[in-house]
PDB file of C-alpha atoms in Angstrom:
ATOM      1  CA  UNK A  16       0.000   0.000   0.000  1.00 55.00           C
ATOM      2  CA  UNK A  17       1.183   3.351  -1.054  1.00 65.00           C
ATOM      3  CA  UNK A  18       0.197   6.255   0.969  1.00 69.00           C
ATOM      4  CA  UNK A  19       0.008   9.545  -0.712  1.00 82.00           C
ATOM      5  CA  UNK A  20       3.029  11.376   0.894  1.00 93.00           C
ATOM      6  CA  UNK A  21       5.699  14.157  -0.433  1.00 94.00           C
ATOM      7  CA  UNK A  22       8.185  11.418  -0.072  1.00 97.00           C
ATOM      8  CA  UNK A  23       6.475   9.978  -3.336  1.00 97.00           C
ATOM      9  CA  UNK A  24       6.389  13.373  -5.056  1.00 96.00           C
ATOM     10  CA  UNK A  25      10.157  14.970  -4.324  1.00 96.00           C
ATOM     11  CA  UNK A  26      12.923  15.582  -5.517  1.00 98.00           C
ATOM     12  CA  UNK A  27      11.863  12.788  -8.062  1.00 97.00           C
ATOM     13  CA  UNK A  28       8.569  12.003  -9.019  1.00 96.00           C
ATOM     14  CA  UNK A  29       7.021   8.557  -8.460  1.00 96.00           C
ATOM     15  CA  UNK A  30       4.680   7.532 -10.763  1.00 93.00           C
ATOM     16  CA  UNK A  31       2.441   5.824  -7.370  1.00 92.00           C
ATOM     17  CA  UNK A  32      -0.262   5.179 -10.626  1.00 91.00           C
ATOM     18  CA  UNK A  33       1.758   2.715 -12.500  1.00 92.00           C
ATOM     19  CA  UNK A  34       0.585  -0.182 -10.601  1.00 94.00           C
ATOM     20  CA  UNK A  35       0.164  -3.870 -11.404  1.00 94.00           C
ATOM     21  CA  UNK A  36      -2.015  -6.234 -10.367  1.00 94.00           C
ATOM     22  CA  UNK A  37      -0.909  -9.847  -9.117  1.00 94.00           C
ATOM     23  CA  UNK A  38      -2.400 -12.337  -7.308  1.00 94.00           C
ATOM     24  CA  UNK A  39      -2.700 -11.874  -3.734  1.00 94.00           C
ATOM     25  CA  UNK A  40       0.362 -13.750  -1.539  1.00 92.00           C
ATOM     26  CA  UNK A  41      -0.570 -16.350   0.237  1.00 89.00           C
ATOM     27  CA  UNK A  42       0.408 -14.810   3.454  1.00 88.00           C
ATOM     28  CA  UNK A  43      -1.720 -11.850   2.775  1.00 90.00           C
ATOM     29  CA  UNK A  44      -5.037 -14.200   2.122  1.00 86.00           C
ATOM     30  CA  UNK A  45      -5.592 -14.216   5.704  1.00 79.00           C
ATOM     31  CA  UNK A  46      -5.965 -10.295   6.203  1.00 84.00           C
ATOM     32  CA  UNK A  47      -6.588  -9.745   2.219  1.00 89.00           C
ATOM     33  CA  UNK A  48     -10.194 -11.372   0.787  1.00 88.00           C
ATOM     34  CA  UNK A  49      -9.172  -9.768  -2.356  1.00 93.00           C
ATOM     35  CA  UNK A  50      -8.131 -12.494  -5.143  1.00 94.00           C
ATOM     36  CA  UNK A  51      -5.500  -9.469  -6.391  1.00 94.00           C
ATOM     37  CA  UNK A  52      -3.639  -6.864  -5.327  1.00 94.00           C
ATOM     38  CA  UNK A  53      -1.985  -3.600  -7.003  1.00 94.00           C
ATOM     39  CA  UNK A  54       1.911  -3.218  -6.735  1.00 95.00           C
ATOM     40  CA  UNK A  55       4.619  -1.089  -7.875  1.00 96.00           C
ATOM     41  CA  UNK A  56       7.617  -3.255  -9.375  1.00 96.00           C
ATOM     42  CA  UNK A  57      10.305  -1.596  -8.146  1.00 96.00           C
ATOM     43  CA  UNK A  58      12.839  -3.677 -10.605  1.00 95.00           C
ATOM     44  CA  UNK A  59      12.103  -4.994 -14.462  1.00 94.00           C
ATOM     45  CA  UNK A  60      12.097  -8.045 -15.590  1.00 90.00           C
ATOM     46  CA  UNK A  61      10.010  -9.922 -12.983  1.00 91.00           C
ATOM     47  CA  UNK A  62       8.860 -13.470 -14.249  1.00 87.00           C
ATOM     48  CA  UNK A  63       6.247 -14.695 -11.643  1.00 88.00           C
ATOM     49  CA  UNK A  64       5.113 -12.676  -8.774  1.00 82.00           C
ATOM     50  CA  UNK A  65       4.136 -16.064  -6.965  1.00 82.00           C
ATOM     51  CA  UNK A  66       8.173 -16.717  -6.605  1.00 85.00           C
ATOM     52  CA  UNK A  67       9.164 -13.144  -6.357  1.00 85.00           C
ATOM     53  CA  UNK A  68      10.276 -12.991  -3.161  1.00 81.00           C
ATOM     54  CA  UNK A  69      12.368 -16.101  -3.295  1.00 83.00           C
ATOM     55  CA  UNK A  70      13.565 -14.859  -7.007  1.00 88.00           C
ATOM     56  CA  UNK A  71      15.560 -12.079  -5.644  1.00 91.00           C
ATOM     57  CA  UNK A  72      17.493 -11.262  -2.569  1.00 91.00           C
ATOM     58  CA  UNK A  73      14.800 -10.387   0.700  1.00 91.00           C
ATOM     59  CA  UNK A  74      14.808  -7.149   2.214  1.00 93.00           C
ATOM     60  CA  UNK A  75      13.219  -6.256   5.824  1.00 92.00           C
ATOM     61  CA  UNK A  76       9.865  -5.489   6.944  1.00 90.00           C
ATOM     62  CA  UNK A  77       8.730  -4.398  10.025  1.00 85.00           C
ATOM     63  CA  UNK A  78       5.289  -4.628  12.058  1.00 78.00           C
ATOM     64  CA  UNK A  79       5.489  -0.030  12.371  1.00 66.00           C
ATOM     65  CA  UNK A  80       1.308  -0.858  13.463  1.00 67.00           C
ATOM     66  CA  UNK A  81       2.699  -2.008  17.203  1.00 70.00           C
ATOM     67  CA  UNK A  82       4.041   1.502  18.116  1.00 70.00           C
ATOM     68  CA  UNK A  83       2.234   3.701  14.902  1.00 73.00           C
ATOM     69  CA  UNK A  84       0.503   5.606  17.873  1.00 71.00           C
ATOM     70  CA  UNK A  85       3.227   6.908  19.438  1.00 72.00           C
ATOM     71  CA  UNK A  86       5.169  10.222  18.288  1.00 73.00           C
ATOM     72  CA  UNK A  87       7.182  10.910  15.725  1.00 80.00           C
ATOM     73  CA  UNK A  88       6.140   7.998  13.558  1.00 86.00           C
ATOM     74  CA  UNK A  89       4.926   8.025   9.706  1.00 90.00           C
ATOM     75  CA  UNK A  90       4.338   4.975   7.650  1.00 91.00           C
ATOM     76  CA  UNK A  91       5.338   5.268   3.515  1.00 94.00           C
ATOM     77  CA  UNK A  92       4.251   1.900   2.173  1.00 93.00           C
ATOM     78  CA  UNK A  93       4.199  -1.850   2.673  1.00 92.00           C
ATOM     79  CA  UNK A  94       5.871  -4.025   0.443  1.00 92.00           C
ATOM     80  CA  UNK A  95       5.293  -8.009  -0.980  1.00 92.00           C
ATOM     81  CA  UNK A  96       6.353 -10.042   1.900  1.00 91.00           C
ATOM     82  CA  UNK A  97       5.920 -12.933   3.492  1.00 89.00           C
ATOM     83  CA  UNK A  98       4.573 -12.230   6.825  1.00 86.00           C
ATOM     84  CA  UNK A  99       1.489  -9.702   6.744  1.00 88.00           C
ATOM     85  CA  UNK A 100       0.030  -7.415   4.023  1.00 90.00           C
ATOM     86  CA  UNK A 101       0.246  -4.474   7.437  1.00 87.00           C
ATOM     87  CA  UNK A 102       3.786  -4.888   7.488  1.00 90.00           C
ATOM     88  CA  UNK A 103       6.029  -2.028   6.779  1.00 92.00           C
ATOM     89  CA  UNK A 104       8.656  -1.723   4.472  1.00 94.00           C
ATOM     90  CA  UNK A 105       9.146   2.169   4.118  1.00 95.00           C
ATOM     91  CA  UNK A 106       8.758   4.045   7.004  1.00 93.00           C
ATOM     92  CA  UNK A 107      10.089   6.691   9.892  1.00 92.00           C
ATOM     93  CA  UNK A 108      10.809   7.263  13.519  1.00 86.00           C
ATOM     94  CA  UNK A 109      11.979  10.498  14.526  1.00 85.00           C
ATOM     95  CA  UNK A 110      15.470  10.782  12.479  1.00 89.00           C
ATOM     96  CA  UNK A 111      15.484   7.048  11.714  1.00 90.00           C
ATOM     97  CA  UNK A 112      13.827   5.504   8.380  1.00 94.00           C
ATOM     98  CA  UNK A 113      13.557   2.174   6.972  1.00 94.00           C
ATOM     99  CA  UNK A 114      14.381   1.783   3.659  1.00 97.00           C
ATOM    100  CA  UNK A 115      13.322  -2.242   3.375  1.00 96.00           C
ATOM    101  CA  UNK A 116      14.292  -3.146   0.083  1.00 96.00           C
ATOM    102  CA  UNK A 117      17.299  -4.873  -0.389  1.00 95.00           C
ATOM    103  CA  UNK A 118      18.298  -4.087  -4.131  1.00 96.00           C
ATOM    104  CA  UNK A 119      21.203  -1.769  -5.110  1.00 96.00           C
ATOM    105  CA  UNK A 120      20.374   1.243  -6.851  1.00 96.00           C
ATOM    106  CA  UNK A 121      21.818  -0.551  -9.601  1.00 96.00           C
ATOM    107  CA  UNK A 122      19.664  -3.212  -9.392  1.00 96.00           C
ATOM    108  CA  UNK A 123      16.676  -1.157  -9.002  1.00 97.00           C
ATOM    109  CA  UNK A 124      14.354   0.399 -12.089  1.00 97.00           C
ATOM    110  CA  UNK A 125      13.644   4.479 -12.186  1.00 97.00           C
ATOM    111  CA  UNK A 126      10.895   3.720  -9.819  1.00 97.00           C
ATOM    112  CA  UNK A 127      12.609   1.792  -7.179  1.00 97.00           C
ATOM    113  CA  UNK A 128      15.644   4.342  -7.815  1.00 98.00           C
ATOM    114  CA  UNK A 129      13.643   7.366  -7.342  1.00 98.00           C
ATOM    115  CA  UNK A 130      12.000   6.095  -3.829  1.00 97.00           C
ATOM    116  CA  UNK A 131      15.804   5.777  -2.561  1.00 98.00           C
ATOM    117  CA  UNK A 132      16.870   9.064  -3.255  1.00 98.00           C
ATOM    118  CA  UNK A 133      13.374  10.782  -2.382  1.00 98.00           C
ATOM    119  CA  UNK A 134      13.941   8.751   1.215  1.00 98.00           C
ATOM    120  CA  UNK A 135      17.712  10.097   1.511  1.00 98.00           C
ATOM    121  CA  UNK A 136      16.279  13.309   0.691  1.00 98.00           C
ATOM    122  CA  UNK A 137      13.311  13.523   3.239  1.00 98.00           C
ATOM    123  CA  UNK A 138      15.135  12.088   5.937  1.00 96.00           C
ATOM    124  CA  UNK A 139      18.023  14.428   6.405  1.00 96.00           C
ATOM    125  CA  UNK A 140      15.661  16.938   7.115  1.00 94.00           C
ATOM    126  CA  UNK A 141      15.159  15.905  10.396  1.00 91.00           C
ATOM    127  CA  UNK A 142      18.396  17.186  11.915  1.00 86.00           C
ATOM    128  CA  UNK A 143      16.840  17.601  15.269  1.00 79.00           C
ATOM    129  CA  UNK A 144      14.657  14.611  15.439  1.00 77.00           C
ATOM    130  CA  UNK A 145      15.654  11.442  17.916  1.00 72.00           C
ATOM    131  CA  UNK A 146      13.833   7.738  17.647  1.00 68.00           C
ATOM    132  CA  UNK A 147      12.216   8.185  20.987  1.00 68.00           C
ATOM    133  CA  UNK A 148      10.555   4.702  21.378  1.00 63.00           C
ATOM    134  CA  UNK A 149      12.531   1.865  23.044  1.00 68.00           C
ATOM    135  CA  UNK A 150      12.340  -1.754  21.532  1.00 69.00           C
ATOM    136  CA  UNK A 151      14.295  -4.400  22.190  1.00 71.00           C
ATOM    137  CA  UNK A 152      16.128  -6.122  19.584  1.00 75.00           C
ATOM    138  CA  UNK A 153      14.805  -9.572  18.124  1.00 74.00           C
ATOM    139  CA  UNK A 154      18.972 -10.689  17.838  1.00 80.00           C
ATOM    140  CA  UNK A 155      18.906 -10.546  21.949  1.00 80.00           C
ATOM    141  CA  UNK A 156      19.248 -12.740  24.446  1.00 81.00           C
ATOM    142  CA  UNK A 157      15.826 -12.295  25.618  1.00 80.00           C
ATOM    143  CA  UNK A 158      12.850 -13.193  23.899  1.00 80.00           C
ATOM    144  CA  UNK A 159      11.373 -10.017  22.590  1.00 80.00           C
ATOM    145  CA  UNK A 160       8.264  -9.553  24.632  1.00 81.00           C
ATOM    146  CA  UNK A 161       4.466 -10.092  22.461  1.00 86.00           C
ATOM    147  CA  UNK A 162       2.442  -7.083  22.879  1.00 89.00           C
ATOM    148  CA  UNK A 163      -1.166  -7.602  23.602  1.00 93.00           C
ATOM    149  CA  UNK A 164      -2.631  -6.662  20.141  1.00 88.00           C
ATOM    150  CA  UNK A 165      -0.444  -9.501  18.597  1.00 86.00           C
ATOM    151  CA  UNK A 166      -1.413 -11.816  21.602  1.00 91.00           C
ATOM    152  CA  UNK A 167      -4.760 -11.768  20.955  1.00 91.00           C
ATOM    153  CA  UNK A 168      -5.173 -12.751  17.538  1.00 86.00           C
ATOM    154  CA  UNK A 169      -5.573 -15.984  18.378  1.00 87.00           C
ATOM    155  CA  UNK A 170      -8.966 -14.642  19.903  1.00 91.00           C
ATOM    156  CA  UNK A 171      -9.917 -14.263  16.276  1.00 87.00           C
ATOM    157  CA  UNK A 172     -11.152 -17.733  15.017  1.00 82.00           C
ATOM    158  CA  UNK A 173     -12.653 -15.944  11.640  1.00 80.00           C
ATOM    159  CA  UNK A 174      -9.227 -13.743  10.562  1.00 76.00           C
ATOM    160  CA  UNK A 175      -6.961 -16.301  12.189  1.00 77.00           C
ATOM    161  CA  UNK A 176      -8.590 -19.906  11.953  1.00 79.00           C
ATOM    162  CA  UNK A 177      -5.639 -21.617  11.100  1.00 79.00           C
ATOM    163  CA  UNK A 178      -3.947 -20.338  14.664  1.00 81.00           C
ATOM    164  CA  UNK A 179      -2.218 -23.195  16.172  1.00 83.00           C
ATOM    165  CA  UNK A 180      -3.001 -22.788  20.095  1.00 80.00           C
ATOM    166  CA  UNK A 181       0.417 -24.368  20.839  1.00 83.00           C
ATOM    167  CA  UNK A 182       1.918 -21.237  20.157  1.00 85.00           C
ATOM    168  CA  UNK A 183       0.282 -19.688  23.008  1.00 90.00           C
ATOM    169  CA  UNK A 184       3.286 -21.567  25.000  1.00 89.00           C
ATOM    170  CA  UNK A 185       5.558 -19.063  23.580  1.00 89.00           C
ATOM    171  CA  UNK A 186       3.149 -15.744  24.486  1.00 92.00           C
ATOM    172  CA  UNK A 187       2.112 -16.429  28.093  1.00 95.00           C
ATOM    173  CA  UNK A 188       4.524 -17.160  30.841  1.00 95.00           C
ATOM    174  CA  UNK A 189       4.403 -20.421  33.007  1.00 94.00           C
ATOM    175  CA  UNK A 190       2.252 -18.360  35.489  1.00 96.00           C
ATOM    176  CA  UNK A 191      -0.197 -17.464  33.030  1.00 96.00           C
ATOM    177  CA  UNK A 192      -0.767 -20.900  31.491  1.00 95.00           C
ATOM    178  CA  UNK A 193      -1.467 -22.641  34.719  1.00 95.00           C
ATOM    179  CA  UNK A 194      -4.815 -20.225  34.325  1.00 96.00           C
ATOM    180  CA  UNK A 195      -6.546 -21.673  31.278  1.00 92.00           C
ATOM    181  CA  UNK A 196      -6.505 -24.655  29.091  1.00 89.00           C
ATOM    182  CA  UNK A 197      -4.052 -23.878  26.218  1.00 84.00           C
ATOM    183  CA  UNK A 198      -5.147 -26.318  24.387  1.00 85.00           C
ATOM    184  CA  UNK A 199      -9.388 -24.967  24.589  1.00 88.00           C
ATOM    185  CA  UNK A 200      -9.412 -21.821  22.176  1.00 89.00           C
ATOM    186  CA  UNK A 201     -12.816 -20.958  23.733  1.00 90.00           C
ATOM    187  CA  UNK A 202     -11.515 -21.379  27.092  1.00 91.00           C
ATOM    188  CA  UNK A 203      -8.414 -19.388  26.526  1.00 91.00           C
ATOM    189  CA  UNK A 204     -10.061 -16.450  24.730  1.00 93.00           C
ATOM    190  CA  UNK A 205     -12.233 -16.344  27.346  1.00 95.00           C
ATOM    191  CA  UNK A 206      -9.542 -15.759  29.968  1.00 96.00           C
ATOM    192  CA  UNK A 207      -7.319 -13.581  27.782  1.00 96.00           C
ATOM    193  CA  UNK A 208     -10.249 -11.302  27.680  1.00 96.00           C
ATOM    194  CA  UNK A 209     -10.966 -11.236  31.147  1.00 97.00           C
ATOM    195  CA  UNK A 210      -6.951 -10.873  31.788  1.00 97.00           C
ATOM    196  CA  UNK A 211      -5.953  -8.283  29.070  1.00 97.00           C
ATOM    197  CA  UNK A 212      -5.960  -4.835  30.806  1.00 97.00           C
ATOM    198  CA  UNK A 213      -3.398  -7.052  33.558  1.00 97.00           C
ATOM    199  CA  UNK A 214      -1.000  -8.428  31.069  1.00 97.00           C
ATOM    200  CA  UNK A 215       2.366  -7.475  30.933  1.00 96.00           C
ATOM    201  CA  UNK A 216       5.774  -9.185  29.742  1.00 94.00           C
ATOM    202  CA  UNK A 217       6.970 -11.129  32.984  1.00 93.00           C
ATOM    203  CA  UNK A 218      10.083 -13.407  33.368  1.00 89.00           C
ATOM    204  CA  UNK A 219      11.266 -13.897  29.987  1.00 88.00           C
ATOM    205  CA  UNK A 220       9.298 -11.235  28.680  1.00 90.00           C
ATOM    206  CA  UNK A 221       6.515 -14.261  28.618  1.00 93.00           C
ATOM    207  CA  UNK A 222       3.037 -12.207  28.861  1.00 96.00           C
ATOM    208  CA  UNK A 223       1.262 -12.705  32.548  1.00 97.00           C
ATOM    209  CA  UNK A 224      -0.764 -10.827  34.886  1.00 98.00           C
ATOM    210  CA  UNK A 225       0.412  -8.207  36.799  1.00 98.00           C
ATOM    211  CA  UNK A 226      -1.067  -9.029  40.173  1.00 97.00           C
ATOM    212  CA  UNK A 227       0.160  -5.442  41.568  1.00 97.00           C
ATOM    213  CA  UNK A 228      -1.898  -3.695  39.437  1.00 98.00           C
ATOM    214  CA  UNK A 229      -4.962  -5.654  39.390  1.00 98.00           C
ATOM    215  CA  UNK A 230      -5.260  -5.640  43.038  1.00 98.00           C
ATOM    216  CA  UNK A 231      -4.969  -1.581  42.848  1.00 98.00           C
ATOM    217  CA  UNK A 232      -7.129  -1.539  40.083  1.00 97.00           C
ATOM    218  CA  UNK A 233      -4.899   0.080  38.087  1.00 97.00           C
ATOM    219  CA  UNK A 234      -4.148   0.135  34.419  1.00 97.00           C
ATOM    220  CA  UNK A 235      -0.589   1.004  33.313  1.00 96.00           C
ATOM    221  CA  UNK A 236      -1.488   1.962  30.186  1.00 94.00           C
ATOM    222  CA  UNK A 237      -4.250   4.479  31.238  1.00 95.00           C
ATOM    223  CA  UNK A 238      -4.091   8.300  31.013  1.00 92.00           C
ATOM    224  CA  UNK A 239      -5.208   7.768  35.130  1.00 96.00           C
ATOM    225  CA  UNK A 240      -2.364   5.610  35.727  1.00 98.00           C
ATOM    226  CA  UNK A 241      -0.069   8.385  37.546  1.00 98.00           C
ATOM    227  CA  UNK A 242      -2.720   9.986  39.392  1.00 98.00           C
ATOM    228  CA  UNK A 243      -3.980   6.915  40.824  1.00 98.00           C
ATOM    229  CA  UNK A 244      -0.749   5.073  41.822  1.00 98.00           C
ATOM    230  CA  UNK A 245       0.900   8.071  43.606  1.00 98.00           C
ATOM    231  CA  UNK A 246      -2.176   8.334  45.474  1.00 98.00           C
ATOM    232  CA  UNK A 247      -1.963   4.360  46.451  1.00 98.00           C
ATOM    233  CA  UNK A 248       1.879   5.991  46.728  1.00 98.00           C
ATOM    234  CA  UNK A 249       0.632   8.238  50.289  1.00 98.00           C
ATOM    235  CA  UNK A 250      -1.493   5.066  51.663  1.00 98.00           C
ATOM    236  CA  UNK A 251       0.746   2.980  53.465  1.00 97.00           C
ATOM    237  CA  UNK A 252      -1.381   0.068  53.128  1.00 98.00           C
ATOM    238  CA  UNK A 253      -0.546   0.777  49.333  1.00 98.00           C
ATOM    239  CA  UNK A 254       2.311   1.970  49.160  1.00 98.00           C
ATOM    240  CA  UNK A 255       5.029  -0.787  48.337  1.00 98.00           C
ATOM    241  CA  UNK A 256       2.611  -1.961  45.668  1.00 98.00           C
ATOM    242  CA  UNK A 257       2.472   1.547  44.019  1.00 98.00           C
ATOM    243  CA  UNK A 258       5.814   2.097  44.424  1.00 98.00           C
ATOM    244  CA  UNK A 259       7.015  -1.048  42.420  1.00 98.00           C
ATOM    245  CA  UNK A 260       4.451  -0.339  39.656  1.00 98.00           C
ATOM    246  CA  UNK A 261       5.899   3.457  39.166  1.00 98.00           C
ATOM    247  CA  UNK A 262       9.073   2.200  39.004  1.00 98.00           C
ATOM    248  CA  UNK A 263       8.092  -0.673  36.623  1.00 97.00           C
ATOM    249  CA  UNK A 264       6.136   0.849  34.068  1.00 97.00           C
ATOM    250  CA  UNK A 265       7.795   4.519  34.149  1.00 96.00           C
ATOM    251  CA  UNK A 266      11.853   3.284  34.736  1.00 94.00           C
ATOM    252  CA  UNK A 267      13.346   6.456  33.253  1.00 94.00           C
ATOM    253  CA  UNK A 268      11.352   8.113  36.539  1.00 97.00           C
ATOM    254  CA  UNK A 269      12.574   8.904  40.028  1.00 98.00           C
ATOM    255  CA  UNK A 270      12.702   5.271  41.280  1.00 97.00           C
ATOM    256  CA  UNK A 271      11.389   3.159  43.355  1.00 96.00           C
ATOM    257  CA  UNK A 272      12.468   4.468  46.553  1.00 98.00           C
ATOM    258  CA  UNK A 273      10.968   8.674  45.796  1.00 98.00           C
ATOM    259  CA  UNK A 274       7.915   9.385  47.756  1.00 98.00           C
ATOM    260  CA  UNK A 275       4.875  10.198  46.468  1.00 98.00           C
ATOM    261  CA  UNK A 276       5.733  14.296  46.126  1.00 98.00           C
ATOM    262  CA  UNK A 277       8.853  13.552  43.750  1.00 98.00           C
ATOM    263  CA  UNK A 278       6.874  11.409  41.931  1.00 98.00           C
ATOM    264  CA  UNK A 279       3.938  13.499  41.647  1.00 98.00           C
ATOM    265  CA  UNK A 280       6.893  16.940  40.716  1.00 98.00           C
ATOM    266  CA  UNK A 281       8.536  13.878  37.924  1.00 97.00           C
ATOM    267  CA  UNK A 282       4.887  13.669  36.982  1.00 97.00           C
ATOM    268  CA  UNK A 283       3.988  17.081  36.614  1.00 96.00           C
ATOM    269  CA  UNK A 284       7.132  18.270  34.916  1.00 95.00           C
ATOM    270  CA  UNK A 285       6.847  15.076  32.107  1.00 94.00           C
ATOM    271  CA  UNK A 286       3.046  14.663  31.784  1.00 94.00           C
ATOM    272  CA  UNK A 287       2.962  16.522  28.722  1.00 91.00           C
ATOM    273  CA  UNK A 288       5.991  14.791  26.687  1.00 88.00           C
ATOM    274  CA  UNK A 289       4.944  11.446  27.891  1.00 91.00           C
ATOM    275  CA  UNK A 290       3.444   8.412  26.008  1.00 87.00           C
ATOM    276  CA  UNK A 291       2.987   4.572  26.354  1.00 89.00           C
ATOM    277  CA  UNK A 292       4.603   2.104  24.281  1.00 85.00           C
ATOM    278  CA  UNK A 293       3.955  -1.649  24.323  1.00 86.00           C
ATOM    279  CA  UNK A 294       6.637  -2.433  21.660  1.00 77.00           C
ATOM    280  CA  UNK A 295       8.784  -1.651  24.486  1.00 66.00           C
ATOM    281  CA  UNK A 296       8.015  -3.664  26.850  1.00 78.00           C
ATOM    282  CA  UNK A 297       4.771  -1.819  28.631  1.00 89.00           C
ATOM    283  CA  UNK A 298       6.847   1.185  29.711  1.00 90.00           C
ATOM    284  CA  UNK A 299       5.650   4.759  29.876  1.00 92.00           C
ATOM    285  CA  UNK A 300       8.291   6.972  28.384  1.00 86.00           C
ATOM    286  CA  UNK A 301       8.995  10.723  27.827  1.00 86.00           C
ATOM    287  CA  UNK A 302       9.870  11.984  24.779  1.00 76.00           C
ATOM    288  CA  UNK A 303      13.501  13.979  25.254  1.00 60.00           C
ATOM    289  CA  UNK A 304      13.316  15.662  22.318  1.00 56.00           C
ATOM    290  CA  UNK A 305      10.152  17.061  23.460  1.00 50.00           C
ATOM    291  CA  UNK A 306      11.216  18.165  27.207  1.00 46.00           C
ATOM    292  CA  UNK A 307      14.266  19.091  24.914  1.00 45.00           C
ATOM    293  CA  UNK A 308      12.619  21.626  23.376  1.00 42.00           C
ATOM    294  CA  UNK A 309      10.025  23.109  26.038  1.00 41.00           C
ATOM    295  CA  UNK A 310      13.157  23.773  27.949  1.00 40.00           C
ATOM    296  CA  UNK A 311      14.846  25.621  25.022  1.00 35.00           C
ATOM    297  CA  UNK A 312      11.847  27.972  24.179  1.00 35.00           C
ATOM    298  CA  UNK A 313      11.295  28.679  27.746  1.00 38.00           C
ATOM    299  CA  UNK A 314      15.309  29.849  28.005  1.00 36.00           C
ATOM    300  CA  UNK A 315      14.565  32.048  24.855  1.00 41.00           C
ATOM    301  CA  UNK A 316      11.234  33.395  26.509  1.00 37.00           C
ATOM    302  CA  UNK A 317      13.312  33.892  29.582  1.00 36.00           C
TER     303      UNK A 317
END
């Protein structure tokens, strides 16, 4: 999918029109009822789109939908892969884009050619732009923790029917699975919905509940989640509880150990430049560039 964006239009033009259309991948039939779907070639002499990807070398794609919500992020276009039609191949975070597509420039026709240089071009605008969201990295030691949008699709016997519960070993921690039958898909969706608003990456990055939170009724990805865990924060019947879950789910804050006024002066003096980001590991963070910024026009105003 092409979006209509300058990155299309400038220096070069893109022709975005000149599309194709080829049978629709087999990994996009699940997501896709289409029989075909349009494409820009972005090399020439392409024998059989079935093969395509396997024909020439395999560039990256990335799932951009997990953290699209969070600042600083635009999404270009997707690309033929073999994963999901949503994936991206062409896209930005703050002064970092993704240029998927693993052909030289030499390699490449006018078309693919012109999207490279329009992407050098756009990107080095953004001299003073940071990538502000934290993910981990799938080469690490750790497994890289399964948000809750992604967990879920097994919920989803219509989009997803060929879901193989088994994998749900992989998702959920030991904890978690002692809770439902992971082999029942009724039984299973039926606790995952019951459990979402408490599930968080726990040893291993494994999703289970976060028994802190539940028991203070408190969501850590709610705009209320501040105000009503620094008030659990001054109740001392609370307070350890509160205190691990600030600490937990907003690390780059004072710390476990503040008392409820720091926290609540960390919370005042971020609230504004702070957003929530599953991708990286259910953590509330602040956006530098942002605090960066209010403190540089209030020097000026000064």
């Amino acid at each position: 999918m092409l979006s209509d964006h300058q990155i299309f239009k400038a220096p070069l033009a893109v022709n975005t029109k000149a599309t194709i259309r080829i049978r629709t991948p087999n990994a996009f039939a699940a997501e896709l009822t289409a029989s075909e779907v349009e494409v820009l070639p972005l090399v020439d002499g392409i024998r059989r789109y079935n093969t395509v990807i396997n024909d020439y070398k395999q560039g990256w794609c990335t799932y951009y939908y997990e953290f699209a919500d969070v600042p600083e992020v635009e999404f270009f276009c997707g690309g033929v892969n073999e994963k999901t039609p949503r994936a991206a191949a062409l896209w930005r975070q703050g002064n970092l884009l993704h240029f998927g597509f693993e052909q030289s420039a030499s390699e490449m026709n006018a078309t693919g050619r012109a999207m490279l240089v329009n992407s050098v071009a756009y990107i080095s605008r953004f001299t003073e732009d940071r990538p502000i969201d934290v993910t981990p990295s799938v080469f690490g030691a750790e497994p890289v923790g399964t948000t809750r949008r992604r967990a879920g699709y097994f919920t989803d016997a219509t989009k997803f029917p060929d879901y193989r519960v088994e994998w749900l070993t992989t998702t959920f921690s030991t904890v978690a699975l002692r809770e439902f039958d992971s082999r029942d898909r009724a039984a299973a969706t039926a606790w995952f919905q019951q459990a979402r608003p408490w599930l968080h990456p726990g040893p291993g990055n494994r999703l289970e509940v976060d028994q802190e939170a539940k028991s203070l009724g408190v969501q850590f990805d709610s705009p209320e989640f501040f105000s009503k865990t620094i008030l659990a924060l001054r109740d001392e019947m609370t307070a350890a509880k509160a205190a691990t879950l600030l600490a937990r789910y907003a690390p780059e804050g004072p710390g476990a150990s503040a008392d409820a006024d720091t926290w609540a002066k960390w919370w005042k003096d971020n609230a504004p430049y702070l957003f929530y980001s599953e991708m990286g590991s259910a953590r509330i963070h602040p956006s530098r560039q942002a605090v960066t910024i209010s403190v540089s026009l209030e020097t000026v105003t000064a």
